[in-house]
Short mmCIF file of C-alpha atoms in Angstrom, two decimals:
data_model
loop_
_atom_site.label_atom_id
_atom_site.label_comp_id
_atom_site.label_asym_id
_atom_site.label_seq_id
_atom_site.Cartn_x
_atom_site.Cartn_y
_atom_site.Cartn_z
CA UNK A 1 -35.77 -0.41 175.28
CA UNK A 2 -34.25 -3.93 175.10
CA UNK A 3 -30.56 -3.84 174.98
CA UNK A 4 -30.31 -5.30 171.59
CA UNK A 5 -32.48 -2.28 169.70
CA UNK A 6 -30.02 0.48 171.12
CA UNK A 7 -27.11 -1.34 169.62
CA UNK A 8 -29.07 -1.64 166.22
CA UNK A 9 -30.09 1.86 166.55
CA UNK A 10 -26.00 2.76 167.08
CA UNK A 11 -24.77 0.42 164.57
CA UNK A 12 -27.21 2.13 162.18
CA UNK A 13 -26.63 5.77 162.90
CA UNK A 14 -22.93 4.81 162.76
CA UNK A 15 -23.37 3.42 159.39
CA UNK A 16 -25.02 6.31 158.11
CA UNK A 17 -22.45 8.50 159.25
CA UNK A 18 -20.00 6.36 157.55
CA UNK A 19 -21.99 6.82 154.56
CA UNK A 20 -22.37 10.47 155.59
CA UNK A 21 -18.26 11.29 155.89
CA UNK A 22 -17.63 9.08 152.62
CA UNK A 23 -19.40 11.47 150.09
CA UNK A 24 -18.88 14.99 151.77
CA UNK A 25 -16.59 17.00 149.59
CA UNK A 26 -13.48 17.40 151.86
CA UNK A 27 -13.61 13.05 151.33
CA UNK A 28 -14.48 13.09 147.62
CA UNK A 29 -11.40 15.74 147.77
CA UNK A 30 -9.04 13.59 149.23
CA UNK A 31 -10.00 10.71 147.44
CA UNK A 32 -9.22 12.09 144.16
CA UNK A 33 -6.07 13.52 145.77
CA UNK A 34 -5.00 10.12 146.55
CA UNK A 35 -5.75 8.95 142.99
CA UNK A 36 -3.78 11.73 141.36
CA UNK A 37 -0.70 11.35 144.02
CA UNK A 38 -0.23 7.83 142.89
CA UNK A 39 -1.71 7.31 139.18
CA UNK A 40 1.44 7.56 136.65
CA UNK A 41 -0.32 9.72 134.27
CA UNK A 42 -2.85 12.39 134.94
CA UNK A 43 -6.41 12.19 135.67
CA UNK A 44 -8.93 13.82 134.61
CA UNK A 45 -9.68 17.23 136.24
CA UNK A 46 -12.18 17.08 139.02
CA UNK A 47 -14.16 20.47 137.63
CA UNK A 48 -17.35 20.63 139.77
CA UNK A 49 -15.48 18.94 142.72
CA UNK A 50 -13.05 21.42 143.00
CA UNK A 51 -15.39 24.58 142.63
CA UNK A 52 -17.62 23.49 145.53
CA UNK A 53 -14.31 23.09 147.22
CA UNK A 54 -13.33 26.77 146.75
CA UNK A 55 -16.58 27.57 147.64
CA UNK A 56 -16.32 26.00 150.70
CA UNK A 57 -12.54 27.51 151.56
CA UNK A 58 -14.44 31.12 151.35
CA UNK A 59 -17.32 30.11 153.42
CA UNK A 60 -14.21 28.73 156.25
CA UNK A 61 -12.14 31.34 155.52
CA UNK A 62 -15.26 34.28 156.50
CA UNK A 63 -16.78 31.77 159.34
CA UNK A 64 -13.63 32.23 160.75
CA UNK A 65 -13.12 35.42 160.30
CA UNK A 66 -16.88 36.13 162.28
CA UNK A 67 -16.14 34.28 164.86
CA UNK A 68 -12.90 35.99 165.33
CA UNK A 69 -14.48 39.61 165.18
CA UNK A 70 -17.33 38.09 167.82
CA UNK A 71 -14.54 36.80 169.80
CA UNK A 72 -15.38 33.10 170.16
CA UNK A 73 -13.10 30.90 172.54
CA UNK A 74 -9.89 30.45 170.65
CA UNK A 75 -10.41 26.72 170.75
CA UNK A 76 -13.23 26.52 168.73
CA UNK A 77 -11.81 28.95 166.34
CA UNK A 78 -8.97 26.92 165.89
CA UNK A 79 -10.71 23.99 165.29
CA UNK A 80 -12.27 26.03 162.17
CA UNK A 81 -9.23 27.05 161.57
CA UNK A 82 -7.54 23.56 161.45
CA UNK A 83 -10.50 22.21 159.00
CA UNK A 84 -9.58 25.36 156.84
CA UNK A 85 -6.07 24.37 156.87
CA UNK A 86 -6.33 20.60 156.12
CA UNK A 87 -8.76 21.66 153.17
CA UNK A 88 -6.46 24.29 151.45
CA UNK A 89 -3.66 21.15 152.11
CA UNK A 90 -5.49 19.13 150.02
CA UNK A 91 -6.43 21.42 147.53
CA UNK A 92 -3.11 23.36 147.20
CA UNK A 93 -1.59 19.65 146.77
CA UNK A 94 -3.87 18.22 144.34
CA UNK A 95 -3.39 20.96 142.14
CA UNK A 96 0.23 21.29 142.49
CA UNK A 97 0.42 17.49 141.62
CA UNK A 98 -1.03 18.25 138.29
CA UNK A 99 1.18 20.65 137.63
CA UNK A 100 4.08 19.21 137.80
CA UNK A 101 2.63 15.99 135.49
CA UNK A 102 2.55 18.70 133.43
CA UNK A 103 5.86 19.53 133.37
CA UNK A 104 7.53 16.98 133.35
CA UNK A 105 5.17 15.12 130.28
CA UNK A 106 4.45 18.45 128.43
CA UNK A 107 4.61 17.53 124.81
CA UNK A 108 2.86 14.42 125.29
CA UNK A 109 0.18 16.03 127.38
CA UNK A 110 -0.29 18.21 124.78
CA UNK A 111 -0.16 15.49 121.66
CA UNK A 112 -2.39 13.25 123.42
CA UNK A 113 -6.11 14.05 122.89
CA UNK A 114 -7.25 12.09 125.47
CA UNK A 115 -4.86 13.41 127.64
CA UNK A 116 -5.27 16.41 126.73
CA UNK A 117 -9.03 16.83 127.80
CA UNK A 118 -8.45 15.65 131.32
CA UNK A 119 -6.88 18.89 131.95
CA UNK A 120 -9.12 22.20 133.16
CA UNK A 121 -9.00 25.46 131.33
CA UNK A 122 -6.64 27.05 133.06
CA UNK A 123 -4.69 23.94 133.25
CA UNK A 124 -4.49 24.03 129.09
CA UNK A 125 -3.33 27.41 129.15
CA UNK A 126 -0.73 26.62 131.24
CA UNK A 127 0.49 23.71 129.36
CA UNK A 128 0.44 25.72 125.43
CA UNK A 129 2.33 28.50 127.14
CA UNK A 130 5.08 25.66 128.64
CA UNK A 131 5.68 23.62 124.96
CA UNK A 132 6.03 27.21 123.48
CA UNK A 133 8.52 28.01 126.02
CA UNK A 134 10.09 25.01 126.05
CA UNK A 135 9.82 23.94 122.06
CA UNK A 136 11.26 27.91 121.36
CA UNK A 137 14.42 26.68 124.07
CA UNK A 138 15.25 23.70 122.73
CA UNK A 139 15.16 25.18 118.88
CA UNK A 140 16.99 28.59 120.13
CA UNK A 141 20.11 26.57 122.02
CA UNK A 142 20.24 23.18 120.27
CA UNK A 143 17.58 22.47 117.10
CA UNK A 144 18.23 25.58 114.99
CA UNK A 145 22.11 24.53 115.16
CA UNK A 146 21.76 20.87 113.78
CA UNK A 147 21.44 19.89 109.67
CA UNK A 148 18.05 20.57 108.30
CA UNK A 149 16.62 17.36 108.24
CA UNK A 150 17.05 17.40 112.12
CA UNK A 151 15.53 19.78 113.50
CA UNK A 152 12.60 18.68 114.69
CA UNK A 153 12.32 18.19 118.57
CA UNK A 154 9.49 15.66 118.84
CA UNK A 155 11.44 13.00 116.06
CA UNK A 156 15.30 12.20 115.59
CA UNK A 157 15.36 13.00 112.17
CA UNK A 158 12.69 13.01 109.20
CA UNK A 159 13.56 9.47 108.81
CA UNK A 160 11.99 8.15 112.11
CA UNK A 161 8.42 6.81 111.72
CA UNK A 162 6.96 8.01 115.26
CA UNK A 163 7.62 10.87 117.56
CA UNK A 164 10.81 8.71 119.26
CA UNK A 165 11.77 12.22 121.25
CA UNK A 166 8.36 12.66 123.71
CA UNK A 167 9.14 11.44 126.98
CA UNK A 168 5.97 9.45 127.85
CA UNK A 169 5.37 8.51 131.55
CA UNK A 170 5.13 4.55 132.32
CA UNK A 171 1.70 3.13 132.55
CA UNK A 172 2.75 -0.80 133.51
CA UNK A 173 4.11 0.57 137.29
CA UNK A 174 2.71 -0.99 139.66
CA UNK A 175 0.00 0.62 142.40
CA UNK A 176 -1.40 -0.29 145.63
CA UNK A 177 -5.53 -0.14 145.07
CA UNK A 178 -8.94 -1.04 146.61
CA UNK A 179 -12.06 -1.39 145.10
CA UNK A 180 -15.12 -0.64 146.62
CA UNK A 181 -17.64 -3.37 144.97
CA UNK A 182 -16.38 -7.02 143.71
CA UNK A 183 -14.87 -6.68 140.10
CA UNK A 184 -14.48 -9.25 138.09
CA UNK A 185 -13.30 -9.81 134.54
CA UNK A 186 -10.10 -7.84 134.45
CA UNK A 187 -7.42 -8.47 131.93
CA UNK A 188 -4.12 -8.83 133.40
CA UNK A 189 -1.50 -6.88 131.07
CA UNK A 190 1.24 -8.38 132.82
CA UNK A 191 1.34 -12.26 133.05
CA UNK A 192 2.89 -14.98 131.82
CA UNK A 193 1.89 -14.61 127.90
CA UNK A 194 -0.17 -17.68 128.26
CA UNK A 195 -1.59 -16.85 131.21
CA UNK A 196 -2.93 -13.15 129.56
CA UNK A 197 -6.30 -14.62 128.59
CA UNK A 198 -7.01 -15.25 132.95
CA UNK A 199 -9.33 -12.80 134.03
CA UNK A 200 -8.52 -11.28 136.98
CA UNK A 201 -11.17 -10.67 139.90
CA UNK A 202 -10.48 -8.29 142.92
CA UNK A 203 -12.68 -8.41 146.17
CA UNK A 204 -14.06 -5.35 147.79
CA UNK A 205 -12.14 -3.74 150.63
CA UNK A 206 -9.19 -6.07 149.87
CA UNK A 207 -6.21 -4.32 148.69
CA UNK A 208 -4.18 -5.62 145.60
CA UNK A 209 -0.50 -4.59 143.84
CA UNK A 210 -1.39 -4.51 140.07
CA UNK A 211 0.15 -2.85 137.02
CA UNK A 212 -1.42 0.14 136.58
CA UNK A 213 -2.09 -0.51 133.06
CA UNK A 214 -4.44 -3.18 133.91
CA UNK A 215 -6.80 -0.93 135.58
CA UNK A 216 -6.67 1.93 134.16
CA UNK A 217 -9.90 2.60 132.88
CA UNK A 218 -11.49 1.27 135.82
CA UNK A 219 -9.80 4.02 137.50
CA UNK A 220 -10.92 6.42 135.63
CA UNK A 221 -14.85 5.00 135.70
CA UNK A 222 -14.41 5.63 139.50
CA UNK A 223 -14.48 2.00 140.51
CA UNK A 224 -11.03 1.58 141.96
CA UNK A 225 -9.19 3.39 144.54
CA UNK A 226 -5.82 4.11 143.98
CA UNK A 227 -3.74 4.28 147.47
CA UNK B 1 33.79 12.38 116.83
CA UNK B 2 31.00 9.58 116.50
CA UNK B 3 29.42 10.56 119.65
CA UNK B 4 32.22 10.38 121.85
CA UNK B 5 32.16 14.11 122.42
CA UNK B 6 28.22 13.93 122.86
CA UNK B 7 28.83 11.80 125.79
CA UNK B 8 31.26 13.41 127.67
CA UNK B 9 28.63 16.19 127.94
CA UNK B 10 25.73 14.02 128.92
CA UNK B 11 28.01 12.23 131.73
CA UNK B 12 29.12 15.92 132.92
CA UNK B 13 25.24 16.19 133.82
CA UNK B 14 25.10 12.71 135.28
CA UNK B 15 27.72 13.03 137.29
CA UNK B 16 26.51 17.00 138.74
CA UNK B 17 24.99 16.93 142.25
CA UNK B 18 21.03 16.02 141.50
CA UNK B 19 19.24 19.67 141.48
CA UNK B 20 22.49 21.36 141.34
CA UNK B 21 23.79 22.91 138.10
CA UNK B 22 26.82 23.35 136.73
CA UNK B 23 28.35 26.10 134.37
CA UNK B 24 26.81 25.75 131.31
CA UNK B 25 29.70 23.94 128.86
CA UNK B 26 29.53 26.18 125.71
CA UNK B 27 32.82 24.92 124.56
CA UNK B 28 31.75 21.67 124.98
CA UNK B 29 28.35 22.24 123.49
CA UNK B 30 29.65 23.88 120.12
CA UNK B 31 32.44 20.84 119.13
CA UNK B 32 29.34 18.75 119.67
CA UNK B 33 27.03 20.72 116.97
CA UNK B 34 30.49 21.32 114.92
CA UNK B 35 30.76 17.61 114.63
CA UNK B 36 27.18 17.16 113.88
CA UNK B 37 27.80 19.58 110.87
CA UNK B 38 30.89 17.03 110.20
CA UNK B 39 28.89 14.12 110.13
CA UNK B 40 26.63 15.63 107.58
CA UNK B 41 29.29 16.63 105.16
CA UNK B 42 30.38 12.99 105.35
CA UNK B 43 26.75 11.71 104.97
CA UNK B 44 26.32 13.68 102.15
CA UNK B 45 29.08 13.21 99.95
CA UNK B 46 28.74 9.27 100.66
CA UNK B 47 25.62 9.53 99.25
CA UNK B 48 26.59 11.28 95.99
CA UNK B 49 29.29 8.92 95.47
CA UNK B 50 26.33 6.23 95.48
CA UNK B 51 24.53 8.38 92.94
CA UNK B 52 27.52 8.13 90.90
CA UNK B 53 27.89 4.47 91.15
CA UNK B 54 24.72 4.41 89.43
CA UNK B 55 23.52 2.76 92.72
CA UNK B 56 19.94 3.48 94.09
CA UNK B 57 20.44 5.26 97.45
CA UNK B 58 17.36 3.74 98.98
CA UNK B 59 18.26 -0.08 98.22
CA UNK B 60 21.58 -0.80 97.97
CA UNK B 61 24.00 -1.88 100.40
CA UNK B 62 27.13 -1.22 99.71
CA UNK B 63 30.44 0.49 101.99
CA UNK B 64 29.52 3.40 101.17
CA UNK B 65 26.08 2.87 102.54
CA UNK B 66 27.06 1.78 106.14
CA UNK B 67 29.67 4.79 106.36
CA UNK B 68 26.54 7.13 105.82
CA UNK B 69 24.49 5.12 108.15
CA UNK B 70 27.16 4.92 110.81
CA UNK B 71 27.51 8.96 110.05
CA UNK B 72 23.30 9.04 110.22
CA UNK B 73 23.51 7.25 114.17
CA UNK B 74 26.25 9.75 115.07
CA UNK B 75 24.35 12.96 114.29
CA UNK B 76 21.23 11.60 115.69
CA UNK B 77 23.20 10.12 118.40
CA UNK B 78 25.03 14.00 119.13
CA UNK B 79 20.90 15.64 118.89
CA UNK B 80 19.74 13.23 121.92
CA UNK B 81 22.97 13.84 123.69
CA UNK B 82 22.51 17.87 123.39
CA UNK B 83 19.20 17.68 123.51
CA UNK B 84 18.99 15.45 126.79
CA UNK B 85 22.09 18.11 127.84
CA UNK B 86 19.54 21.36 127.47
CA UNK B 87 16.30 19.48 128.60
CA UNK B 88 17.39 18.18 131.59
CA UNK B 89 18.59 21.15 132.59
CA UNK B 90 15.72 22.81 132.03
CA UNK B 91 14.09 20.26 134.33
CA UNK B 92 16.67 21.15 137.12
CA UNK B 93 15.55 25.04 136.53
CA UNK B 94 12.18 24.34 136.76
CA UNK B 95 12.60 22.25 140.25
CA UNK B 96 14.78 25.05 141.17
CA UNK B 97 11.87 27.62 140.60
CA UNK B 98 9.61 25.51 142.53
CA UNK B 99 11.86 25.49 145.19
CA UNK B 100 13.34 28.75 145.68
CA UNK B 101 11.00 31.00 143.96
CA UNK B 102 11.20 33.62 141.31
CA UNK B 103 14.49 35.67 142.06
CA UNK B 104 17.95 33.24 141.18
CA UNK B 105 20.17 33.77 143.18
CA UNK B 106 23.41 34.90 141.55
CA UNK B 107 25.64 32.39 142.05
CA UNK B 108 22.93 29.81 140.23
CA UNK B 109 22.79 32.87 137.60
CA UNK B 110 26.19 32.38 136.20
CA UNK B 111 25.96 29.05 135.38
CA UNK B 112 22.92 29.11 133.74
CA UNK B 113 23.01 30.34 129.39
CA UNK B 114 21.53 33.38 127.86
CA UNK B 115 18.68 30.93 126.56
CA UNK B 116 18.59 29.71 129.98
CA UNK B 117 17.91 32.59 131.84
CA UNK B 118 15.01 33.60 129.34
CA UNK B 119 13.47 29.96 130.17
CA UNK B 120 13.92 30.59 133.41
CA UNK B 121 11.55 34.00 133.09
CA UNK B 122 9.05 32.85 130.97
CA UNK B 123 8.60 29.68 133.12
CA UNK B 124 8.24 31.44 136.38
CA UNK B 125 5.69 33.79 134.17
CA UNK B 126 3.72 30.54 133.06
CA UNK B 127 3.41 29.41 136.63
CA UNK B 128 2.40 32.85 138.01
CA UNK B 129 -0.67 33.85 135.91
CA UNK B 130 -1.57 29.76 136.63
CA UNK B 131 -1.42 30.22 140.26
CA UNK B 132 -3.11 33.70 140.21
CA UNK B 133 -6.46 32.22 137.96
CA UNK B 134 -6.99 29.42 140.26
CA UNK B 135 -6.33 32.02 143.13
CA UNK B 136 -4.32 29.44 145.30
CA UNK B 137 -0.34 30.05 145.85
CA UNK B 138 0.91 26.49 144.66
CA UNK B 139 4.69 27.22 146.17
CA UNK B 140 3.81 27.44 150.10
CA UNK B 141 5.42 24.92 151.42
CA UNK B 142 3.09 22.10 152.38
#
């Protein structure tokens, strides 16, 4: 064969195991790990993702147990063993990242409908049983002390006009993100006010510093990368 | 009074060790919601003088007005003070769970409040029947 086909032929099975590695779980895993690591509020809950996932750590976790009992070279076993382990990392992190959103944003979590639905089942559960606990603290030490009128731990008094005691996390920080196909027509939240009505474009594979705010929902569509 | 008391608690937080906790300040604590009690009093007498005056409480703008309002700010201003007193030390517990697990120790025990303690429990009771549906221990270290 002509020197030129083989390299086609490499550059091509290359590119296919590009496009191979990009969708397998373990990299639609991290992805959405990265995303929740650096995204100021939380995502929504990656349901189906994460159950193949578990699935997965099981099938690992009894592969390597087989090939223990069979007594396979203890290289190869601890090259399952190392896939097992960076999988669980992921997992065990993504989750925990969630969880502490959670915490620290409870009542709004929970006040937010859309919010609110990003979170899975048992996440929900979680986060009624942590306002309860935390709502029945704050009116146990402090609330049930104060005049009635001021009692309530989501507003200063009943003459505020908004829930002005929810801490709220920040949506205008700004994040380090990619995007994957050229965007165009994104509204900048944070220019000059003149300036507002710009649309914004962002290249692929060319990484850009924007307020958060400004791409949020093309975050959440799956179009940008969050880093 | 007028929040000065309020704030002396919220700088004894500030000024803690981050993640540390100091012994809860009931004395401290209770002169705050005394005063807050105060405040009220004043608030509402001002009020009734207004009503007296003939004056409609919603509209006019008179002395006694702006004492109630400044007495208003000061009780809302002592709630976010011992409010942000008892929340962020809840945070602090809550880290403090993640990071050395379900038993306090007891010299973290003392400091913490009756109410404390329960938050503490009920917390580390949320978290556990989280970790055990989605099967995966959350506290390993990474």
């Amino acid at each position: 064969m002509a020197s030129g086909s083989v390299e086609g032929e490499q550059s091509s099975l290359a590119d296919d195991y590009d496009a191979l590695i990009s969708t397998t779980d373990v990299e639609l895993l991290k992805r959405a790990w990265r995303n929740e690591k650096a995204a100021p509020e939380i995502l929504r809950f990656e349901s189906d993702l994460i159950t193949r996932v578990r699935e997965q750590i099981e099938l690992m976790e009894e592969t390597v147990e087989e090939k223990l009992t069979v007594g396979t070279d203890p290289l190869s076993v601890s090259l399952y063993q190392m896939d097992l382990d960076r999988t669980l990392f992921l997992l065990r992190s993504y989750l925990r990242i969630r969880i502490l959103k959670i915490e620290k944003y409870m009542f709004h979590i929970r006040k937010t409908e859309e919010l609110w639905n990003r979170l899975s089942k048992d996440e929900k559960f979680f986060t009624e049983r942590c306002t309860d606990d935390l709502k029945k603290h704050l009116e146990e030490s402090v609330l049930s002390k104060l005049p009635e009128n001021y009692q309530s731990y989501e507003r200063q008094s009943v003459i505020s006009e908004e829930d002005d005691m929810v801490p709220e996390p920040r949506l205008d920080t700004f994040v380090l993100c990619r995007s994957k196909e050229y965007l165009t027509g994104i509204q900048l939240e944070d220019g000059p006010v003149d300036d507002r009505s710009k649309l914004f474009e962002m290249e692929p594979d060319v990484l850009y510093f924007i307020c958060y705010k400004s791409i949020k929902s093309l975050v959440e569509s799956g179009k940008i990368d969050l880093l | 009074m007028y929040g000065r008391k309020a704030s002396q608690l919220v700088k004894e937080f500030a000024s803690g060790e981050k993640g540390q906790l100091t012994p809860f300040n009931n004395d401290l604590f209770d002169q705050v919601v005394a005063e807050c009690s105060q405040h009220h009093g004043e608030l509402q007498s001002l009020i009734r003088k207004m009503q007296e005056k003939g004056l409609d409480v919603q509209t006019a703008r008179n002395a006694d007005h702006y004492g109630a309002l400044i007495h208003l700010f000061s009780i809302v201003r002592n709630k976010r003070c011992l409010t942000a007193y008892v929340y962020n030390r809840a945070e602090t517990i809550r880290n403090l769970l993640w990071k050395i697990g379900p038993v306090i120790p007891k010299e973290i025990e003392e400091n913490l409040n009756h109410w404390e303690e329960e938050y503490f429990k009920k917390h580390s009771a949320a978290l556990k029947s989280y970790m055990s549906k989605v099967l995966v221990d959350l506290t390993v270290t990474l």
